[in-house]
Amino acid sequence: MTLTVQTVLNRLMEPVEHIQNTVDTLKFGHPKMEVTGIATTFMATQQVIERAIHLGANLLITHEGLFYSHMDNQEILEENTVYFEKNRLIEESGIAIYRFHDYVHRYQPDGIMAGLIEALEWKTFIEKDTPTSTVVKIPPMSVSEIAEYVKDKLGIQFVRTVGELSDTCTRIGLLAGYRGGGTLSIPLFEKENLDLIISGEGPEWETPEFVRDAVYQGKRKALIVLGHAESEAPGMKYLAGRIQTLFPEIPVHFISEKPLFQVL
Amino acid sequence: MTLTVQTVLNRLMEPVEHIQNTVDTLKFGHPKMEVTGIATTFMATQQVIERAIHLGANLLITHEGLFYSHMDNQEILEENTVYFEKNRLIEESGIAIYRFHDYVHRYQPDGIMAGLIEALEWKTFIEKDTPTSTVVKIPPMSVSEIAEYVKDKLGIQFVRTVGELSDTCTRIGLLAGYRGGGTLSIPLFEKENLDLIISGEGPEWETPEFVRDAVYQGKRKALIVLGHAESEAPGMKYLAGRIQTLFPEIPVHFISEKPLFQVL
């Protein structure tokens, strides 16, 4: 039986009630296209798209948008040669590209967080899942030990930290992606009596400065910032495994990217 | 003659037409208070406030907000012990605290950018000032040479870069603070034919991923991310000098903070 793009999309959205306004749309390709191979990725960069084509995937599922804007702001792309070239590659290859962001975050538990927890091997330590965060209680480790553990498990080059590296932590809040801002993280610190938050990304003078003040006041709080991609790529890898289970006859790949930043 | 808080504020706002909705308000203290010492800072952390009090400054001028939110969102501070303690320190000391953000950015040229350019000693290289960015044309240097130069001039510990470190740059766009996002940076790259953007902070999968794609396509573009505080503190230091000129009889200090993040 032919597997269409729409069938795959329906299965992916199935666990969640219909979302009215969503960025999760088919950006390229047609819903009736036959799917012969699937790839997932954090963000469909030019290199990721080429790799998907090379692997024979004709449906690429990307967590973040193709063109550097959450709401697909087209104005920033006017007369933009990088955009033209990337767009041409996609159109000429005929690959279908679906953004899968809002729905996977509304899985219960959050599908992206589930992948992060699995990569960290902290599933047995989960105390609480909320729609935007997960609280774990781990055996005592220092901030620097946790930083090294996290880098090792996620295979990442560096993390940025705020707080005393020698402080011992057991209660940790995890927030993937752009949930590291003060609106979510600051109340979570207090409400859940956290020693540490590990997040993807957030404005620098919100949560990081809150932690700086807390530490200066003698409170034991710390922050580890992973990077946005670093915090969400494991979720898209995890998703590839789920999709493979749903469609065992179709080859499914997860495509990773190189680290985005270099630290000098 | 007695110098009041309001007189200082009026002089600071003088170069700019009245701004209707602004975050620039007197957060603590009274407009009629007599000013006996002034301090400026990027962000009034607990430590900065204590230092200002210690220096005898009773008017502290901070670029960013006191409580980790651009729009002073009070909800995140409910039952928050860090907030309580910081608030009590301020109230008990009687120090006046003024946020000076929107007005200084509307100076012509932008008062924060002026400080950054001065710290980088690139004033003679300015090609163009816009309300949100400055374009400089410098003698050819590689990305890594520029990164080291910038770290040295600004006294910062690390920068994050995207692109080829050996690429030669001459045309550079500078964007201070949270202007590193795709909306401003991506069109600027194209319109001004830039080799490099140096910015404070911005969402990670906007400009950085654009630069990654550009480089992968063989285009010579690069990005250096300084950090939000790192990009704007020089502007507040520069402001201290201006204020000292306006009020030569009053002691004026710039108060710096330690680096916010540690890289592990």
Coordinates of C-alpha atoms in Angstrom, one line a residue:
Chain A
M1 CA 0.0 0.0 0.0
T2 CA 1.2 3.5 -0.9
L3 CA 2.2 5.6 2.1
T4 CA 1.4 9.3 1.5
V5 CA 2.9 12.4 3.1
Q6 CA -0.6 13.1 4.6
T7 CA -0.8 9.7 6.2
V8 CA 2.5 10.2 7.9
L9 CA 1.4 13.7 9.1
N10 CA -1.9 12.4 10.4
R11 CA -0.1 9.7 12.4
L12 CA 2.3 12.3 13.8
M13 CA -0.6 14.6 14.9
E14 CA -2.8 11.8 16.1
P15 CA -1.8 11.9 19.8
V16 CA -2.8 15.6 20.1
E17 CA -6.0 17.5 19.7
H18 CA -6.2 19.8 16.7
I19 CA -4.2 23.0 17.1
Q20 CA -5.8 26.0 15.5
N21 CA -2.9 28.3 14.9
T22 CA 0.2 26.3 14.3
V23 CA 3.6 26.7 12.6
D24 CA 3.4 22.9 11.8
T25 CA 2.7 23.0 8.1
L26 CA 3.9 21.3 5.0
K27 CA 6.4 23.8 3.7
F28 CA 7.3 21.9 0.4
G29 CA 5.9 18.9 -1.4
H30 CA 2.4 17.7 -1.8
P31 CA 0.2 15.8 0.8
K32 CA -0.5 13.0 -1.8
M33 CA 3.2 12.4 -2.6
E34 CA 4.3 8.8 -1.9
V35 CA 6.8 8.6 0.9
T36 CA 9.8 6.3 0.2
G37 CA 12.1 7.5 3.0
I38 CA 11.8 9.8 6.0
A39 CA 14.4 11.9 7.9
T40 CA 14.0 14.0 11.0
T41 CA 16.3 16.8 12.1
F42 CA 16.4 19.7 14.5
M43 CA 16.6 22.3 11.7
A44 CA 16.7 21.7 8.0
T45 CA 19.9 23.5 7.1
Q46 CA 21.2 23.3 3.5
Q47 CA 23.6 20.5 4.6
V48 CA 20.8 18.5 6.3
I49 CA 18.6 18.8 3.2
E50 CA 21.4 17.6 0.9
R51 CA 22.1 14.7 3.3
A52 CA 18.4 13.7 3.4
I53 CA 18.3 13.7 -0.4
H54 CA 21.5 11.6 -0.5
L55 CA 19.9 9.1 1.9
G56 CA 16.9 8.8 -0.3
A57 CA 14.5 10.4 2.1
N58 CA 11.8 12.3 0.3
L59 CA 10.0 13.5 3.5
L60 CA 12.1 15.7 5.8
I61 CA 10.6 16.5 9.2
T62 CA 12.2 19.5 10.8
H63 CA 11.6 20.9 14.3
E64 CA 12.5 24.5 13.5
G65 CA 11.7 26.5 10.4
L66 CA 13.7 26.5 7.1
F67 CA 14.4 30.2 6.8
Y68 CA 15.5 31.5 10.2
S69 CA 12.2 32.7 11.5
H70 CA 9.6 31.1 13.8
M71 CA 6.7 32.7 12.0
D72 CA 8.1 32.4 8.5
N73 CA 8.7 36.1 8.1
Q74 CA 9.3 36.5 4.4
E75 CA 10.4 40.1 4.5
I76 CA 13.8 39.2 5.9
L77 CA 14.5 37.1 2.8
E78 CA 13.9 39.7 0.1
E79 CA 16.7 39.6 -2.5
N80 CA 18.5 37.2 -0.3
T81 CA 20.9 34.9 -2.2
V82 CA 21.2 32.4 0.6
Y83 CA 17.5 31.9 0.6
F84 CA 17.3 31.7 -3.2
E85 CA 19.9 29.0 -3.3
K86 CA 18.4 26.9 -0.5
N87 CA 14.9 27.3 -2.0
R88 CA 16.2 26.2 -5.4
L89 CA 17.8 23.1 -3.9
I90 CA 14.5 22.1 -2.3
E91 CA 12.4 22.8 -5.3
E92 CA 14.7 21.0 -7.7
S93 CA 15.0 17.9 -5.5
G94 CA 11.2 17.6 -5.0
I95 CA 11.7 16.7 -1.3
A96 CA 8.7 17.3 1.0
I97 CA 9.5 19.3 4.1
Y98 CA 7.2 19.3 7.1
R99 CA 7.7 21.5 10.2
F100 CA 6.8 19.5 13.3
H101 CA 7.0 21.8 16.3
D102 CA 3.8 22.5 18.2
Y103 CA 2.3 19.1 18.0
V104 CA 5.4 17.2 19.2
H105 CA 5.7 19.6 22.2
R106 CA 2.1 18.8 23.1
Y107 CA 2.6 15.1 23.2
Q108 CA 2.2 13.8 26.8
P109 CA 4.9 13.9 27.9
D110 CA 6.4 16.5 25.5
G111 CA 8.0 14.5 22.7
I112 CA 11.1 16.7 22.6
M113 CA 11.6 16.5 26.3
A114 CA 11.2 12.8 26.2
G115 CA 14.1 12.5 23.8
L116 CA 16.2 14.8 26.0
I117 CA 15.5 12.8 29.1
E118 CA 16.2 9.6 27.3
A119 CA 19.6 10.9 26.1
L120 CA 20.4 12.0 29.6
E121 CA 19.3 8.6 31.0
W122 CA 17.3 10.4 33.7
K123 CA 13.9 8.7 33.1
T124 CA 13.9 7.0 36.4
F125 CA 14.6 10.3 38.2
I126 CA 11.6 12.1 36.9
E127 CA 9.5 13.7 39.7
K128 CA 7.1 15.8 37.7
D129 CA 6.2 16.6 34.1
T130 CA 4.5 19.9 33.2
P131 CA 3.6 21.0 29.7
T132 CA 6.8 23.2 29.6
S133 CA 9.3 21.5 31.9
T134 CA 10.4 18.4 33.7
V135 CA 11.7 18.2 37.2
V136 CA 14.1 15.4 38.1
K137 CA 15.7 14.4 41.4
I138 CA 19.1 12.9 40.8
P139 CA 21.8 11.5 43.2
P140 CA 23.9 14.5 44.4
M141 CA 26.4 15.9 41.9
S142 CA 28.2 19.2 41.6
V143 CA 27.3 21.7 38.9
S144 CA 30.6 21.0 37.1
E145 CA 30.1 17.2 37.3
I146 CA 26.6 17.7 35.9
A147 CA 27.9 19.9 33.1
E148 CA 30.5 17.2 32.2
Y149 CA 27.8 14.5 32.4
V150 CA 25.4 16.4 30.2
K151 CA 28.2 17.3 27.6
D152 CA 29.1 13.6 27.4
K153 CA 25.6 12.2 27.1
L154 CA 24.5 14.8 24.5
G155 CA 27.8 14.9 22.7
I156 CA 28.1 18.6 22.9
Q157 CA 31.2 20.8 22.9
F158 CA 30.5 23.3 25.6
V159 CA 27.8 24.6 27.9
R160 CA 27.5 28.0 29.6
T161 CA 26.9 28.1 33.3
V162 CA 26.0 30.6 36.0
G163 CA 26.6 29.8 39.7
E164 CA 29.1 28.0 41.8
L165 CA 30.6 25.0 40.0
S166 CA 31.1 23.2 43.3
D167 CA 27.5 23.5 44.6
T168 CA 25.8 20.2 45.0
C169 CA 22.5 19.7 43.1
T170 CA 19.8 17.1 43.3
R171 CA 16.6 18.9 42.2
I172 CA 16.9 19.9 38.6
G173 CA 14.4 21.6 36.2
L174 CA 14.8 20.9 32.5
L175 CA 13.4 23.2 29.9
A176 CA 14.1 22.4 26.2
G177 CA 14.4 24.9 23.4
Y178 CA 13.6 28.6 23.9
R179 CA 11.9 28.0 27.3
G180 CA 14.9 29.2 29.3
G181 CA 13.5 32.7 29.7
G182 CA 12.5 34.2 33.0
T183 CA 8.7 33.7 32.6
L184 CA 9.0 30.0 32.9
S185 CA 12.3 29.5 34.7
I186 CA 12.2 32.0 37.5
P187 CA 8.9 30.8 39.0
L188 CA 10.0 27.2 38.5
F189 CA 13.1 27.7 40.6
E190 CA 11.0 28.9 43.5
K191 CA 8.0 26.7 43.2
E192 CA 9.9 23.5 42.8
N193 CA 12.8 24.5 45.1
L194 CA 15.3 23.7 42.4
D195 CA 19.1 23.7 42.8
L196 CA 19.7 23.9 39.1
I197 CA 17.9 24.6 35.8
I198 CA 19.2 23.1 32.6
S199 CA 17.7 24.9 29.6
G200 CA 18.2 25.3 25.9
E201 CA 18.1 29.1 25.3
G202 CA 16.7 32.2 26.8
P203 CA 17.4 36.0 27.0
E204 CA 20.6 36.6 28.9
W205 CA 19.5 39.1 31.4
E206 CA 16.5 37.2 32.5
T207 CA 17.2 33.8 34.1
P208 CA 21.0 34.0 34.1
E209 CA 20.9 37.4 36.0
F210 CA 18.3 36.0 38.4
V211 CA 20.7 33.2 39.2
R212 CA 23.6 35.6 39.6
D213 CA 21.6 37.6 42.1
A214 CA 20.5 34.5 44.0
V215 CA 24.0 33.2 44.3
Y216 CA 25.3 36.6 45.4
Q217 CA 22.6 36.5 48.1
G218 CA 24.0 33.1 49.3
K219 CA 21.3 31.0 47.8
R220 CA 22.3 27.7 46.2
K221 CA 21.0 28.0 42.6
A222 CA 22.7 27.4 39.3
L223 CA 22.0 27.4 35.6
I224 CA 23.4 25.3 32.7
V225 CA 22.6 26.6 29.2
L226 CA 22.9 23.9 26.6
G227 CA 22.1 25.7 23.4
H228 CA 18.8 25.6 21.6
A229 CA 19.7 22.9 19.0
E230 CA 21.7 20.9 21.7
S231 CA 18.5 20.7 23.8
E232 CA 16.1 19.7 21.1
A233 CA 18.0 17.6 18.6
P234 CA 17.7 14.5 21.0
G235 CA 14.0 14.9 20.8
M236 CA 14.0 14.7 17.0
K237 CA 16.3 11.7 17.2
Y238 CA 13.9 10.1 19.5
L239 CA 11.1 10.9 17.1
A240 CA 12.9 9.1 14.3
G241 CA 12.7 6.0 16.4
R242 CA 9.0 6.4 17.0
I243 CA 8.3 7.0 13.3
Q244 CA 10.3 3.8 12.5
T245 CA 8.0 1.9 14.8
L246 CA 4.9 3.4 13.1
F247 CA 6.1 2.6 9.6
P248 CA 8.5 -0.3 9.9
E249 CA 8.7 -0.8 6.1
I250 CA 10.1 2.7 5.4
P251 CA 13.7 3.7 6.1
V252 CA 13.8 6.4 8.8
H253 CA 16.9 8.5 9.6
F254 CA 17.8 11.1 12.1
I255 CA 20.2 13.7 10.6
S256 CA 22.4 15.7 13.0
E257 CA 24.3 18.9 12.3
K258 CA 27.7 20.0 13.4
P259 CA 27.9 22.3 16.5
L260 CA 26.6 25.8 15.5
F261 CA 29.0 27.9 17.5
Q262 CA 32.7 27.8 18.2
V263 CA 33.9 29.4 21.4
L264 CA 37.0 31.6 21.2
Chain B
M1 CA 22.3 74.8 43.8
T2 CA 20.6 71.5 44.6
L3 CA 20.6 68.9 41.8
T4 CA 17.5 66.8 41.8
V5 CA 16.9 63.4 40.3
Q6 CA 14.4 65.0 37.9
T7 CA 17.0 67.5 36.7
V8 CA 19.4 64.7 35.9
L9 CA 16.7 62.7 34.1
N10 CA 15.6 65.8 32.1
R11 CA 19.2 66.3 30.9
L12 CA 19.5 62.7 29.9
M13 CA 16.3 62.7 27.9
E14 CA 16.9 66.2 26.4
P15 CA 18.6 65.0 23.1
V16 CA 15.6 62.9 22.1
E17 CA 11.9 63.8 21.4
H18 CA 9.4 62.5 24.0
I19 CA 8.8 58.8 23.8
Q20 CA 5.2 57.7 24.5
N21 CA 5.5 54.2 25.7
T22 CA 8.9 53.7 27.3
V23 CA 10.5 51.4 29.9
D24 CA 12.6 54.3 30.9
T25 CA 11.1 55.2 34.3
L26 CA 12.2 55.9 37.8
K27 CA 11.9 52.5 39.5
F28 CA 12.8 53.7 43.0
G29 CA 13.4 57.0 44.7
H30 CA 11.7 60.4 44.2
P31 CA 12.1 62.9 41.4
K32 CA 12.8 65.7 44.0
M33 CA 15.5 63.8 45.8
E34 CA 18.9 65.6 45.9
V35 CA 21.5 63.8 43.9
T36 CA 24.9 63.6 45.6
G37 CA 26.5 60.9 43.5
I38 CA 25.6 59.1 40.3
A39 CA 26.5 55.6 39.0
T40 CA 25.7 53.9 35.7
T41 CA 25.7 50.2 34.9
F42 CA 24.5 47.7 32.4
M43 CA 22.2 46.0 34.8
A44 CA 21.6 46.8 38.5
T45 CA 22.4 43.4 40.0
Q46 CA 22.4 43.0 43.8
Q47 CA 26.2 43.4 43.8
V48 CA 26.1 46.6 41.6
I49 CA 23.5 48.2 43.9
E50 CA 25.6 47.5 47.0
R51 CA 28.7 48.9 45.2
A52 CA 26.8 52.1 44.2
I53 CA 25.7 52.6 47.8
H54 CA 29.3 51.9 49.0
L55 CA 30.5 54.6 46.5
G56 CA 28.0 57.1 47.9
A57 CA 26.0 57.2 44.7
N58 CA 22.3 57.9 45.4
L59 CA 21.1 57.8 41.8
L60 CA 21.8 54.6 39.9
I61 CA 21.2 54.6 36.2
T62 CA 20.7 51.1 34.8
H63 CA 20.3 50.1 31.1
E64 CA 18.3 46.9 31.8
G65 CA 15.6 46.3 34.3
L66 CA 16.1 45.3 37.9
F67 CA 14.0 42.2 38.0
Y68 CA 14.9 40.1 35.0
S69 CA 12.1 41.3 32.7
H70 CA 12.1 44.0 30.0
M71 CA 8.4 44.9 30.6
D72 CA 8.6 44.5 34.4
N73 CA 6.5 41.4 34.5
Q74 CA 5.6 41.2 38.2
E75 CA 4.0 37.8 38.0
I76 CA 7.3 36.0 37.8
L77 CA 8.3 37.5 41.1
E78 CA 5.4 36.2 43.3
E79 CA 6.7 34.8 46.6
N80 CA 10.3 35.1 45.2
T81 CA 12.9 35.3 47.9
V82 CA 15.6 36.7 45.6
Y83 CA 13.2 39.5 44.6
F84 CA 12.3 40.2 48.2
E85 CA 15.9 40.5 49.4
K86 CA 16.9 42.7 46.5
N87 CA 13.9 44.9 46.9
R88 CA 14.5 45.3 50.6
L89 CA 18.1 46.3 50.0
I90 CA 17.0 49.1 47.6
E91 CA 14.2 50.3 49.8
E92 CA 16.3 50.4 53.0
S93 CA 19.1 52.2 51.3
G94 CA 16.9 54.9 49.8
I95 CA 18.8 54.8 46.5
A96 CA 17.0 56.1 43.4
I97 CA 17.2 53.8 40.4
Y98 CA 16.3 55.0 36.9
R99 CA 16.1 52.7 33.9
F100 CA 17.7 54.4 30.9
H101 CA 17.2 52.3 27.8
D102 CA 14.9 53.6 25.1
Y103 CA 16.2 57.2 25.2
V104 CA 19.9 56.4 25.1
H105 CA 19.3 54.1 22.1
R106 CA 17.6 57.0 20.3
Y107 CA 20.5 59.4 20.7
Q108 CA 22.0 60.2 17.3
P109 CA 24.1 58.2 17.0
D110 CA 22.8 55.6 19.4
G111 CA 24.5 56.3 22.8
I112 CA 25.1 52.6 23.5
M113 CA 26.6 52.0 20.1
A114 CA 28.8 55.1 20.5
G115 CA 30.3 53.5 23.6
L116 CA 30.9 50.2 21.9
I117 CA 32.5 51.9 18.9
E118 CA 34.7 53.9 21.2
A119 CA 35.8 50.9 23.2
L120 CA 36.6 49.1 19.9
E121 CA 38.5 52.2 18.7
W122 CA 36.7 51.9 15.4
K123 CA 35.3 55.5 15.2
T124 CA 37.4 56.4 12.1
F125 CA 36.1 53.3 10.3
I126 CA 32.4 54.1 10.5
E127 CA 30.7 54.0 7.1
K128 CA 27.1 54.3 8.1
D129 CA 25.0 54.7 11.2
T130 CA 21.4 53.5 11.2
P131 CA 19.0 53.6 14.2
T132 CA 19.7 49.9 14.9
S133 CA 23.2 49.2 13.6
T134 CA 26.6 50.7 12.6
V135 CA 28.6 49.6 9.6
V136 CA 32.4 49.9 9.7
K137 CA 35.0 49.2 7.1
I138 CA 38.2 48.1 8.8
P139 CA 41.6 47.1 7.4
P140 CA 41.5 43.4 6.5
M141 CA 41.6 41.0 9.5
S142 CA 40.5 37.3 9.8
V143 CA 37.5 36.3 11.9
S144 CA 39.7 34.9 14.6
E145 CA 41.9 38.0 14.6
I146 CA 38.8 40.2 15.0
A147 CA 37.5 37.9 17.8
E148 CA 40.8 38.3 19.7
Y149 CA 40.9 42.0 19.1
V150 CA 37.3 42.5 20.3
K151 CA 37.9 40.3 23.4
D152 CA 41.0 42.4 24.3
K153 CA 39.4 45.8 23.7
L154 CA 36.2 44.9 25.6
G155 CA 37.9 42.9 28.3
I156 CA 35.7 39.8 27.7
Q157 CA 36.4 36.2 28.4
F158 CA 34.9 34.5 25.3
V159 CA 32.9 35.1 22.2
R160 CA 30.8 32.6 20.2
T161 CA 31.5 32.5 16.4
V162 CA 29.9 31.0 13.3
G163 CA 31.8 30.8 10.1
E164 CA 35.3 30.2 8.9
L165 CA 37.9 31.6 11.4
S166 CA 40.4 32.2 8.6
D167 CA 38.0 34.3 6.4
T168 CA 39.2 37.9 5.8
C169 CA 36.7 40.6 6.8
T170 CA 36.6 44.3 6.1
R171 CA 32.9 45.2 6.1
I172 CA 31.4 44.6 9.5
G173 CA 27.9 45.3 10.9
L174 CA 27.6 46.0 14.6
L175 CA 24.4 45.5 16.5
A176 CA 24.3 46.0 20.3
G177 CA 22.1 44.3 22.8
Y178 CA 19.2 42.1 21.7
R179 CA 19.5 43.2 18.0
G180 CA 21.3 40.1 16.8
G181 CA 18.0 38.4 15.7
G182 CA 17.3 37.6 12.1
T183 CA 14.9 40.5 11.5
L184 CA 17.7 43.1 11.7
S185 CA 20.8 41.0 11.0
I186 CA 19.8 39.0 7.9
P187 CA 18.7 41.9 5.7
L188 CA 21.7 43.9 6.9
F189 CA 24.1 41.2 5.7
E190 CA 22.7 41.4 2.2
K191 CA 22.0 45.1 1.9
E192 CA 25.4 46.2 3.2
N193 CA 27.3 43.3 1.6
L194 CA 28.8 42.5 5.0
D195 CA 31.6 39.9 5.7
L196 CA 30.8 39.8 9.4
I197 CA 28.2 40.8 12.0
I198 CA 29.2 41.4 15.6
S199 CA 26.1 41.4 17.8
G200 CA 25.2 41.2 21.4
E201 CA 22.5 38.5 21.6
G202 CA 19.8 37.0 19.4
P203 CA 17.8 33.8 18.9
E204 CA 20.2 30.9 18.0
W205 CA 18.4 29.5 15.0
E206 CA 17.9 32.9 13.3
T207 CA 21.1 34.7 12.3
P208 CA 23.6 32.0 13.4
E209 CA 21.8 29.4 11.2
F210 CA 21.6 31.8 8.3
V211 CA 25.4 32.3 8.5
R212 CA 25.9 28.5 8.7
D213 CA 23.9 28.0 5.5
A214 CA 25.7 30.9 3.8
V215 CA 29.1 29.5 4.6
Y216 CA 28.0 26.0 3.5
Q217 CA 27.0 27.6 0.2
G218 CA 30.5 29.0 -0.2
K219 CA 29.6 32.6 0.7
R220 CA 32.0 34.5 2.9
K221 CA 30.0 35.5 5.9
A222 CA 30.7 35.2 9.6
L223 CA 29.2 36.1 13.0
I224 CA 30.7 37.0 16.3
V225 CA 28.3 37.0 19.3
L226 CA 29.6 39.0 22.2
G227 CA 26.9 38.5 24.8
H228 CA 24.2 41.1 25.7
A229 CA 26.0 42.7 28.6
E230 CA 29.3 42.6 26.9
S231 CA 27.9 44.6 24.0
E232 CA 26.1 47.2 26.0
A233 CA 28.2 47.8 29.1
P234 CA 30.7 50.0 27.1
G235 CA 27.8 52.2 26.2
M236 CA 26.9 52.7 29.9
K237 CA 30.5 53.4 30.7
Y238 CA 30.6 56.0 27.9
L239 CA 27.4 57.5 29.4
A240 CA 29.1 57.9 32.7
G241 CA 31.6 60.1 31.0
R242 CA 28.9 62.2 29.4
I243 CA 27.1 62.7 32.7
Q244 CA 30.3 63.7 34.4
T245 CA 30.6 66.5 31.7
L246 CA 27.0 67.6 32.3
F247 CA 27.4 67.7 36.1
P248 CA 31.1 68.3 36.8
E249 CA 30.5 68.9 40.5
I250 CA 28.9 65.5 41.2
P251 CA 31.0 62.3 41.4
V252 CA 29.9 59.9 38.6
H253 CA 30.9 56.3 38.5
F254 CA 30.5 53.4 36.0
I255 CA 30.0 50.1 37.8
S256 CA 30.9 46.9 35.9
E257 CA 29.9 43.3 36.8
K258 CA 31.9 40.1 36.5
P259 CA 31.3 38.0 33.4
L260 CA 27.8 36.4 33.6
F261 CA 28.6 33.0 32.1
Q262 CA 31.4 30.6 32.5
V263 CA 32.1 28.2 29.6
L264 CA 32.7 24.6 30.4

